[in-house]
Coordinates of C-alpha atoms in Angstrom, one line a residue:
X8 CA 138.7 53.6 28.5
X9 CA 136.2 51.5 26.1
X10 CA 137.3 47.6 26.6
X11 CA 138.2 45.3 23.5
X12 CA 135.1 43.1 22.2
X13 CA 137.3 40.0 23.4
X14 CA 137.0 41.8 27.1
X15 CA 133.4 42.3 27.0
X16 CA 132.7 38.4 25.7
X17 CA 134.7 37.2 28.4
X18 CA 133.1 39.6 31.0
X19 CA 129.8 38.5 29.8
X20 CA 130.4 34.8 30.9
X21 CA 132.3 33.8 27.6
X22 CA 131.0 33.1 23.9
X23 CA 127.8 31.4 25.1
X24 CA 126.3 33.0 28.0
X25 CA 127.4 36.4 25.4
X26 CA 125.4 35.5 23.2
X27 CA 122.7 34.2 25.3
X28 CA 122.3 37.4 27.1
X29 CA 122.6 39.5 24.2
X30 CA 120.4 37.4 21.6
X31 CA 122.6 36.4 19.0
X32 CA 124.1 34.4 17.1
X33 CA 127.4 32.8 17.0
X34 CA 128.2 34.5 13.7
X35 CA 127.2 37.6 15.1
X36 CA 129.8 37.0 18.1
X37 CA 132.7 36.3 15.1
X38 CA 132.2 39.6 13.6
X39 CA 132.1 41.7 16.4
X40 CA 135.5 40.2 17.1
X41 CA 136.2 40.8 13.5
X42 CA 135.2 44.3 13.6
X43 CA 135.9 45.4 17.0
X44 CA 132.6 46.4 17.1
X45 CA 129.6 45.8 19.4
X46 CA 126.2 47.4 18.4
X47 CA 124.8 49.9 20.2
X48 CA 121.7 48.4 20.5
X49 CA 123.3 45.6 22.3
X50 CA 125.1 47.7 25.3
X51 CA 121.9 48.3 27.5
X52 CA 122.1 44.5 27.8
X53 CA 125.7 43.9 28.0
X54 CA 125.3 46.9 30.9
X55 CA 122.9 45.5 32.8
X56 CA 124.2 41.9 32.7
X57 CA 128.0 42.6 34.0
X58 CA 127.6 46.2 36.0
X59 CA 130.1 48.0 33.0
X60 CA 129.2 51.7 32.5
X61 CA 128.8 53.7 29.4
X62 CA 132.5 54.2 29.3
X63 CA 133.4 50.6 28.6
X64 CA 131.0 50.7 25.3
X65 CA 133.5 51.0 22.1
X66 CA 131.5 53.4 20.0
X67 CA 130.5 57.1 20.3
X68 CA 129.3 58.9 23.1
X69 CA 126.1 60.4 21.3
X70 CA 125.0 57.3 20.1
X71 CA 125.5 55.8 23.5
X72 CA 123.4 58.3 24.9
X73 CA 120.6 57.3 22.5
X74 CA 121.3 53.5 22.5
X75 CA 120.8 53.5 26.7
X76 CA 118.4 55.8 27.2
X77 CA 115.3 54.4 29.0
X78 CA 112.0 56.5 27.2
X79 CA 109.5 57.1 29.7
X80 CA 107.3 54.3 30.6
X81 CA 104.1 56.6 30.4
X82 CA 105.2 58.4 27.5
X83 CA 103.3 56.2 25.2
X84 CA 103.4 56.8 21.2
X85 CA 100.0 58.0 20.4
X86 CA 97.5 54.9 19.8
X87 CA 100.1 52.6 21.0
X88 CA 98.2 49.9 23.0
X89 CA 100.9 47.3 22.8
X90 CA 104.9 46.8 22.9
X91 CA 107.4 44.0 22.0
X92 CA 109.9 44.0 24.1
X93 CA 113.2 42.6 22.7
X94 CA 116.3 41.5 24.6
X95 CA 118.9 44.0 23.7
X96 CA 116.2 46.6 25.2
X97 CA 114.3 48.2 22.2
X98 CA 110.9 48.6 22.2
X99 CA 108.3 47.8 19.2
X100 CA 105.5 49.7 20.1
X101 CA 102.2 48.9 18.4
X102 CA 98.3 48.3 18.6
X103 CA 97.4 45.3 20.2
X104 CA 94.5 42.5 19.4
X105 CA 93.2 38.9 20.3
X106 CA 93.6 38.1 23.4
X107 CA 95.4 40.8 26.4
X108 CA 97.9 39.4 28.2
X109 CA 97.0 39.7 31.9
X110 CA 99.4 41.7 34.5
X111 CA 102.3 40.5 34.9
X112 CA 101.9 37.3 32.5
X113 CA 103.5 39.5 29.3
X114 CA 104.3 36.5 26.8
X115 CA 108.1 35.7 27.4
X116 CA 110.1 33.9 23.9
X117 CA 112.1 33.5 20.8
X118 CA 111.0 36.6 18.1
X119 CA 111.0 34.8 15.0
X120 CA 109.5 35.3 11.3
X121 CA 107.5 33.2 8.9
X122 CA 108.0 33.7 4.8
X123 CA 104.3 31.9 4.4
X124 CA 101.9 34.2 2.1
X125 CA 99.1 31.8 3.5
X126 CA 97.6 29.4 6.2
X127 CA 98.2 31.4 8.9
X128 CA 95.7 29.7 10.9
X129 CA 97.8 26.7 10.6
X130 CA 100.9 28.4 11.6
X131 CA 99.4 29.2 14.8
X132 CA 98.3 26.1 16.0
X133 CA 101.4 24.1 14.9
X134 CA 102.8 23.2 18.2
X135 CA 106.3 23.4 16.6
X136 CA 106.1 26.8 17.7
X137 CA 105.8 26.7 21.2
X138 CA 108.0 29.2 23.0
X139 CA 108.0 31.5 19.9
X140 CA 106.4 34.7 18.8
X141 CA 105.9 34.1 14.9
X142 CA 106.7 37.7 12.8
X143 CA 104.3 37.1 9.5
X144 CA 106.1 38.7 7.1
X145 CA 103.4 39.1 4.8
X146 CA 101.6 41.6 5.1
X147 CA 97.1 40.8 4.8
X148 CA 96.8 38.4 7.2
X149 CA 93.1 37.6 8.6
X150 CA 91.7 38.2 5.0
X151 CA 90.6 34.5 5.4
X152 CA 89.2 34.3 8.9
X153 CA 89.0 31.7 11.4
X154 CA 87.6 27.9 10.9
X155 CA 87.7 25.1 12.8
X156 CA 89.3 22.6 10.4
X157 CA 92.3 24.3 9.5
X158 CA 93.6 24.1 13.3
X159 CA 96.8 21.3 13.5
X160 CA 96.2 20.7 17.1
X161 CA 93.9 22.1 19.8
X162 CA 95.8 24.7 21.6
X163 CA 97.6 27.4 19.8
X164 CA 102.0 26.7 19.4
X165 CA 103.1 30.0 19.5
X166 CA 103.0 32.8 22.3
X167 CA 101.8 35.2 20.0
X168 CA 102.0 36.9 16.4
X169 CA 103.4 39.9 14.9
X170 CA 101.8 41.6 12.3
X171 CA 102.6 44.9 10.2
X172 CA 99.0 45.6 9.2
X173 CA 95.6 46.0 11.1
X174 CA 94.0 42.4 11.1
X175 CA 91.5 42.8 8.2
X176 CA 87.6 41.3 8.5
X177 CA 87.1 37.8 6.8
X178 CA 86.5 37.4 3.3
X179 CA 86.3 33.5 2.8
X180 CA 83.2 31.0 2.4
X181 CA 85.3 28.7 4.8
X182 CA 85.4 31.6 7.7
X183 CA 83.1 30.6 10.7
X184 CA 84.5 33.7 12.5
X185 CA 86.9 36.5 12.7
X186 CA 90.4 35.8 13.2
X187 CA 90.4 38.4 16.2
X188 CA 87.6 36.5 17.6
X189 CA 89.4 33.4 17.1
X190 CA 93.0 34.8 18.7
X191 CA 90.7 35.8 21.6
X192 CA 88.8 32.1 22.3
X193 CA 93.0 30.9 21.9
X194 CA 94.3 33.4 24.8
X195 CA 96.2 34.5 21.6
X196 CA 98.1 38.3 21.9
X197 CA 98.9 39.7 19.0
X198 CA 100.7 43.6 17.8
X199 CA 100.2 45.1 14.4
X200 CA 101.7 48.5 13.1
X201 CA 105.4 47.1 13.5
X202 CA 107.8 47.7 10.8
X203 CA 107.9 43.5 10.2
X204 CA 110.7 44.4 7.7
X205 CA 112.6 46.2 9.8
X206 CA 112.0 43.4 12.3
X207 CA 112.6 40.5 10.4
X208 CA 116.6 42.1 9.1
X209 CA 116.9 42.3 13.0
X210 CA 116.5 38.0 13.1
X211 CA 118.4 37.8 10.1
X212 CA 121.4 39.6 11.0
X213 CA 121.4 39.0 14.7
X214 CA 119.8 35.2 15.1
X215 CA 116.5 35.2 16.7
X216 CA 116.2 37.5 19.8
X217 CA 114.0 36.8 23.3
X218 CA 110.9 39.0 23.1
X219 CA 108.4 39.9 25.4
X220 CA 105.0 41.0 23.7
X221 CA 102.6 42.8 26.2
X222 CA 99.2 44.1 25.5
X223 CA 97.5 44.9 29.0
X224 CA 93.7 45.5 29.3
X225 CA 94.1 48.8 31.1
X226 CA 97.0 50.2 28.8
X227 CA 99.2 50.5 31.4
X228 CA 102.9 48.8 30.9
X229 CA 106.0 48.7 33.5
X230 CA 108.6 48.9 30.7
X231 CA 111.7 48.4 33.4
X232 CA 110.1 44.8 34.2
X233 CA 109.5 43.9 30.9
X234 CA 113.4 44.3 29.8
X235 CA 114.4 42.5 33.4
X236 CA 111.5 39.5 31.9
X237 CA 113.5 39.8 28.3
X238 CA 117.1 39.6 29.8
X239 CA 116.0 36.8 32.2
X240 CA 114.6 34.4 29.3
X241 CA 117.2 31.7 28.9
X242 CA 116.6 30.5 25.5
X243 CA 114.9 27.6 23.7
X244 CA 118.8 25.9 23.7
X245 CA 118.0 23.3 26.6
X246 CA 114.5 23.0 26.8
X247 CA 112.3 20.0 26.2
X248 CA 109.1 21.4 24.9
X249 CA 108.0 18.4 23.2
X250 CA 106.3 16.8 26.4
X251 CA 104.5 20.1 26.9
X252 CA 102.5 19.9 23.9
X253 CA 102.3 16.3 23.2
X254 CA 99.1 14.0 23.9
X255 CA 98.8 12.2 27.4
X256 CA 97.3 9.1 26.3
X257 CA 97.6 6.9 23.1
X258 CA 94.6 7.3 20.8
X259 CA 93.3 6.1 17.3
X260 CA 93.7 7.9 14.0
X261 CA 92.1 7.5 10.7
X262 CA 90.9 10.8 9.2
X263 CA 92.5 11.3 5.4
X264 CA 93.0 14.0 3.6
X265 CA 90.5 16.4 2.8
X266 CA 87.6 15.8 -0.2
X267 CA 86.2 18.8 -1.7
X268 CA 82.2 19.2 -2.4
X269 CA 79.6 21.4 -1.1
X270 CA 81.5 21.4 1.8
X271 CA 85.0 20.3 2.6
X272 CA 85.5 17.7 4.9
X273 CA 88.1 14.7 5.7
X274 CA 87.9 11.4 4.4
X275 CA 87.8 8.1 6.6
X276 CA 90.7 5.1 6.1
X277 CA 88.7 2.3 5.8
X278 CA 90.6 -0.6 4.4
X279 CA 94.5 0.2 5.7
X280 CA 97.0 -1.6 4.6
X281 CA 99.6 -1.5 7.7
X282 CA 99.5 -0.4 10.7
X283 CA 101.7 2.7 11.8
X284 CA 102.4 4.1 15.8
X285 CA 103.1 7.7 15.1
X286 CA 105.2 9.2 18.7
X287 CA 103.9 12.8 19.3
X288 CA 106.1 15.3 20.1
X289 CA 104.1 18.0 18.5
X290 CA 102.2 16.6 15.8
X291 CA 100.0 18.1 13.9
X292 CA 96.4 16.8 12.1
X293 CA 97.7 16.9 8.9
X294 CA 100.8 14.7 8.8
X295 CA 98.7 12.2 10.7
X296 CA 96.2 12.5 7.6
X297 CA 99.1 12.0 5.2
X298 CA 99.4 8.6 7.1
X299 CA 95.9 7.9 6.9
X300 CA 95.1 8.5 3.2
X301 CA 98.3 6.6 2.1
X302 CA 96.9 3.3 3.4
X303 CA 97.9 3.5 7.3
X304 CA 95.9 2.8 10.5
X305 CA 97.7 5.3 12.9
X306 CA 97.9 4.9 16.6
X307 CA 99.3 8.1 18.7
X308 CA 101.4 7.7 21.3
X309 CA 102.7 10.2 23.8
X310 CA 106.3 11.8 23.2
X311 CA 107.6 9.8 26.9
X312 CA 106.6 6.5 25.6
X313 CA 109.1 3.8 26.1
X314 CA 110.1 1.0 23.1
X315 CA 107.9 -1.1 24.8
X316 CA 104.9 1.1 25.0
X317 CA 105.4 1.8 21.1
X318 CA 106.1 -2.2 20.2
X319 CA 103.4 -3.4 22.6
X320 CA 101.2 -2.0 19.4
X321 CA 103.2 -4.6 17.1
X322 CA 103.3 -1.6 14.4
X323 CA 104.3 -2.3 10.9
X324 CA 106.2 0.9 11.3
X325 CA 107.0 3.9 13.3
X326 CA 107.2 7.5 12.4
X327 CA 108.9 10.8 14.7
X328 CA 106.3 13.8 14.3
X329 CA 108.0 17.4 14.0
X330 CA 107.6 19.5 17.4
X331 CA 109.4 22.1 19.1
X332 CA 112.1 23.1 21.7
X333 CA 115.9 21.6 21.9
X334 CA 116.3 18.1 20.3
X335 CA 118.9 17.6 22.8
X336 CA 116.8 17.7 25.8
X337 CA 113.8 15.8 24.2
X338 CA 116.6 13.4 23.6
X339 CA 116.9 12.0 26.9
X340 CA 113.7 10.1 27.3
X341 CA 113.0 9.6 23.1
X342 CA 116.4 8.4 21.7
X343 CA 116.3 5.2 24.1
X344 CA 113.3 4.6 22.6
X345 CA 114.4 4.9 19.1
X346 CA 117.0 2.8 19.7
X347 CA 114.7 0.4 20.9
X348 CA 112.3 0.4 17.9
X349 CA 115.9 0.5 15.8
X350 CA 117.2 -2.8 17.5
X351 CA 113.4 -4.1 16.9
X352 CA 114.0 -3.6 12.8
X353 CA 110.7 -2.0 12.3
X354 CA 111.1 0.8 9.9
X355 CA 111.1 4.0 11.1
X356 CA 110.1 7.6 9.6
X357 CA 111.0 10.8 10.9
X358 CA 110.4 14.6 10.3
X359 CA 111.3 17.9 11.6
X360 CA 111.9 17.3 15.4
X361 CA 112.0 13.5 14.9
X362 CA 114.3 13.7 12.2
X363 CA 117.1 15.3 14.5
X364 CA 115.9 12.7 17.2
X365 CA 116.6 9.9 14.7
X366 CA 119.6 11.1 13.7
X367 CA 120.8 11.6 17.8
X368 CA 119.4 8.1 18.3
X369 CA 122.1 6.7 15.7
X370 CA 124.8 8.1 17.1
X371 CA 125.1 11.9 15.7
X372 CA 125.0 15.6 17.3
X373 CA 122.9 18.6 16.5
X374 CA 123.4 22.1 16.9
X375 CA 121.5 25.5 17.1
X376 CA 121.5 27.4 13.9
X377 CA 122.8 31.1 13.7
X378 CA 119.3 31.7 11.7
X379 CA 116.6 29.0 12.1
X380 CA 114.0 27.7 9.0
X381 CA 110.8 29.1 8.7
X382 CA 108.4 29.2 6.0
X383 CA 106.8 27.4 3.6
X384 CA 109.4 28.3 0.7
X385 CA 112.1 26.6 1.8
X386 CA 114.4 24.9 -1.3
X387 CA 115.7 21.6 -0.5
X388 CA 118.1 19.4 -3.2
X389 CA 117.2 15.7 -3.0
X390 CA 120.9 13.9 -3.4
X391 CA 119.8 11.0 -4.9
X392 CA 117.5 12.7 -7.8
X393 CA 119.5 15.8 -8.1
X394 CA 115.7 17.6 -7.4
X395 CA 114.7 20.6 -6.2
X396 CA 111.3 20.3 -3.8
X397 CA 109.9 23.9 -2.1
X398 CA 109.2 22.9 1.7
X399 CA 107.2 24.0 4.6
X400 CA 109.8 23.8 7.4
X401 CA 110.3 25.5 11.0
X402 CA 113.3 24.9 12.9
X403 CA 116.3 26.9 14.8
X404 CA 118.3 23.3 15.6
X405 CA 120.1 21.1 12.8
X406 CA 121.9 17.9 12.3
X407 CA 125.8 18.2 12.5
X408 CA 126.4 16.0 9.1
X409 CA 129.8 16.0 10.4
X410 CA 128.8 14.1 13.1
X411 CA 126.7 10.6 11.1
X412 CA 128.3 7.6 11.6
X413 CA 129.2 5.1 9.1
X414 CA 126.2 3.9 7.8
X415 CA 124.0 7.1 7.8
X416 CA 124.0 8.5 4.6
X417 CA 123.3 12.5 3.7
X418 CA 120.2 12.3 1.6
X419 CA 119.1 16.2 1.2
X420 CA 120.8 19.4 1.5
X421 CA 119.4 23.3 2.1
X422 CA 119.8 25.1 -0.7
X423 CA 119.6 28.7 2.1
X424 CA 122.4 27.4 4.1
X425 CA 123.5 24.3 3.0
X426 CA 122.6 22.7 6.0
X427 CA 121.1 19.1 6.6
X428 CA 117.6 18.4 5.4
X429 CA 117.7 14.8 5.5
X430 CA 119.7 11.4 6.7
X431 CA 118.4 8.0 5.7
X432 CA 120.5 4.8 7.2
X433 CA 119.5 1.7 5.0
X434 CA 120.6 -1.3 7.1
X435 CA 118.1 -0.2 10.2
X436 CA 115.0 0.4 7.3
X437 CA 115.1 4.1 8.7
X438 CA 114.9 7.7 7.0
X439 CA 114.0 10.8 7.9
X440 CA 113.6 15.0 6.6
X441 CA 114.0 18.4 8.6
X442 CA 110.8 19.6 6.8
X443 CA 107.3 19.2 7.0
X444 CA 106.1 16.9 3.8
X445 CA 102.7 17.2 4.6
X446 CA 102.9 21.0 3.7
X447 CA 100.0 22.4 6.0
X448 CA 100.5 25.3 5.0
X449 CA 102.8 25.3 2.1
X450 CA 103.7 23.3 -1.0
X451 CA 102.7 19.5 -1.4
X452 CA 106.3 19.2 -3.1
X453 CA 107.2 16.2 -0.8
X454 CA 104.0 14.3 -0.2
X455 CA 106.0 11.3 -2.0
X456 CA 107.8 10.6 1.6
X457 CA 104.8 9.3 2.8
X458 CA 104.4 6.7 0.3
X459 CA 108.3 5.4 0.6
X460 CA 107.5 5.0 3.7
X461 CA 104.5 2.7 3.0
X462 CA 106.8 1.3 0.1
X463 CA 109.1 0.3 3.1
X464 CA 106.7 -1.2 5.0
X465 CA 105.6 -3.1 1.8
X466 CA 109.1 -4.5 2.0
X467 CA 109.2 -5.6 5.4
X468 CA 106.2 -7.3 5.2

């Protein structure tokens, strides 16, 4: 006899480990109780995490049938040479390019999707994105090839990309080589031919699933111990990945923006104004050249640096870069220094990861989202101006506004979900965004921040 939803959560460890296990979200969770209803494509994990049979599945037998069946590992689709594996079981097959993934080193993380219609170079080599494979929903990418200035840091973020069409050859006076060629030199896998529509309503609807993308050299794929690598996967709720992809060793900054001429290249600061220590927890080039060109000298520090490693500098101010994994887990080594550089009154300026570290480090709680932020067409409502900006954002954690103390002060809004884009908390000279103002890629809607901050510094001084 088929057991209630309510059975099956609690056999599966309870509303967290359920939808751990099964990849979703918590909203998902709420209407299966709602409904009564599990999807089938969810049993083969449910099955194979808490030893029920076919017979405990609510649904019908038919569609069980289909919903468990394993297809044969060697029965490959015709000019399949790639699969993504998710973790309820189904399999993506596709053709594969860049880089192969050697045996038994398939690339093992969060499946999520990107809205950009450009800078898909930049995408990949934002280290926000570590522990992720990034869906492109549109559709031409490598139209624009490969170059080296339009990296944002010098390993790749991401695991891996999904795209729905064959990469296509470069067709850009900037290209200085193939994006395929490029993807290969980063030990970047990548799948094409996958319905990306299809796909991305899969995210949507069921929060972002683990994925394992595998495209082995000799074609040959072991199908069973790719689902046992997807089930296994515990989620990016809990892990620090900021240290991972953050500098070693504190180094000097003072490229600008970029000048157009013959050729494009980035200006030099020459005459800063104040001097900012900017903590790395995945940074990327271009915010440090929004520093730069609005009148900073920038110092980098690693993402484990203490108060007193970032006041040692005797910084006019400090700003949080953007970076990836759970912002309560980074939290443990950065919000002591925050608080550090708070009690010190030097202004402070945070974005994307920063900003929820900021927000931790004065006293409130974040949370993972059911969907995450990812794009760079994000609308965001400025309180205080009652404007609109378009933003470049990626993040699957929030602030809890519920949470800020008195003091901290909600200063933007998502206009998606409604959830927190922004705090500011006046008496400690300290604001920060979700999104990424320098907009590489994606609108330059918010470049403004950077001057407030200098503004603030102005103050100060």
């Amino acid at each position: 006899m088929p057991l209630s939803t309510s059975d099956i959560i609690d056999r599966l460890g309870g509303p967290d480990a359920a939808a751990r296990l099964t990849n979703v979200g918590a909203e998902a969770l709420r209407k299966w109780r709602q409904s009564g209803v599990i999807p089938s494509r969810h049993w083969r994990a449910i099955i194979a995490a808490t030893g029920l049979s076919l017979s405990d599945m609510p649904g019908n037998a038919e569609e069980a049938e289909r919903a468990i069946a394993v297809p044969d590992a060697d029965a490959l689709p015709e000019g399949a040479t790639a699969v993504l594996v998710l973790g309820d079981g189904s399999l993506w097959w596709g053709r594969g390019f860049g880089a192969n993934t050697a045996h038994g080193a398939a690339r093992v993380g969060e499946v999520c999707f990107n809205t950009g219609m450009s800078g898909y170079q930049e995408t990949l080599t934002d280290p926000s994105y570590a522990g992720q494979i990034v869906t492109f929903t549109f559709p031409h990418i490598g139209n624009i090839g490969a170059n080296l200035r339009d990296e944002e840091a010098r390993n790749p973020g991401p695991l891996g990309l999904i795209t729905a069409l064959d990469i296509t050859e470069a067709s850009n006076w900037r290209a200085t080589r193939s994006l395929i060629d490029w993807l290969r030199a980063m030990d970047l896998p990548g799948i094409s031919g996958i319905d990306t529509r299809a796909l991305t309503v899969r995210v949507r609807d069921g929060g972002a699933p683990t994925g394992v993308l595998c495209f082995p050299r000799d074609g040959r794929f072991d199908i069973a111990a790719l689902r046992s690598q997807a089930v296994a996967w515990p989620g990016l709720e809990g892990m620090d990945l900021a240290r991972t992809v953050s500098c070693t060793q504190s180094y000097s900054w003072d490229e600008t923006l970029w000048e157009w001429g013959e050729e494009t290249t980035p200006g030099r600061q020459t005459a800063p104004r104040h001097h900012v220590v900017a903590v790395d927890y995945g940074a990327k080039r271009n915010i440090l050249r929004c520093l730069a060109a609005a009148g900073c000298r920038v110092t980098v520090v690693p993402a484990t640096a203490t108060a007193e490693d970032i006041l040692r500098h005797e910084p006019d101010g400090v700003f949080l870069s953007n970076g990836p994994g759970d912002p309560a887990a980074t939290a443990e080594y950065a919000v002591p220094a925050i608080q550090g550089v708070l009690a010190a009154k030097r202004p402070i300026f945070g974005i994307c990861l920063g900003h929820q570290l900021l927000a931790t480090a004065l006293g409130a709680r974040t949370y993972k989202l059911d969907l995450g932020h990812r794009g760079a067409n994000q609308p965001v409502k400025d309180l205080a101006t009652g404007k609109v900006e378009i933003t470049s954002q990626n993040h699957g954690f929030a602030v809890d506004d519920k949470s800020l103390p008195e003091g901290v002060t909600v200063t933007h809004v998502s206009l998606f979900d409604g959830s927190n884009e922004g705090i500011a908390a006046p008496a400690q000279r300290a604001f920060s965004v979700q999104y990424h103002p320098e907009a590489s890629p994606g609108p330059s809607d918010s470049h403004h921040l950077f001057h407030r901050f200098v503004a603030m510094m102005d103050e100060k001084a």
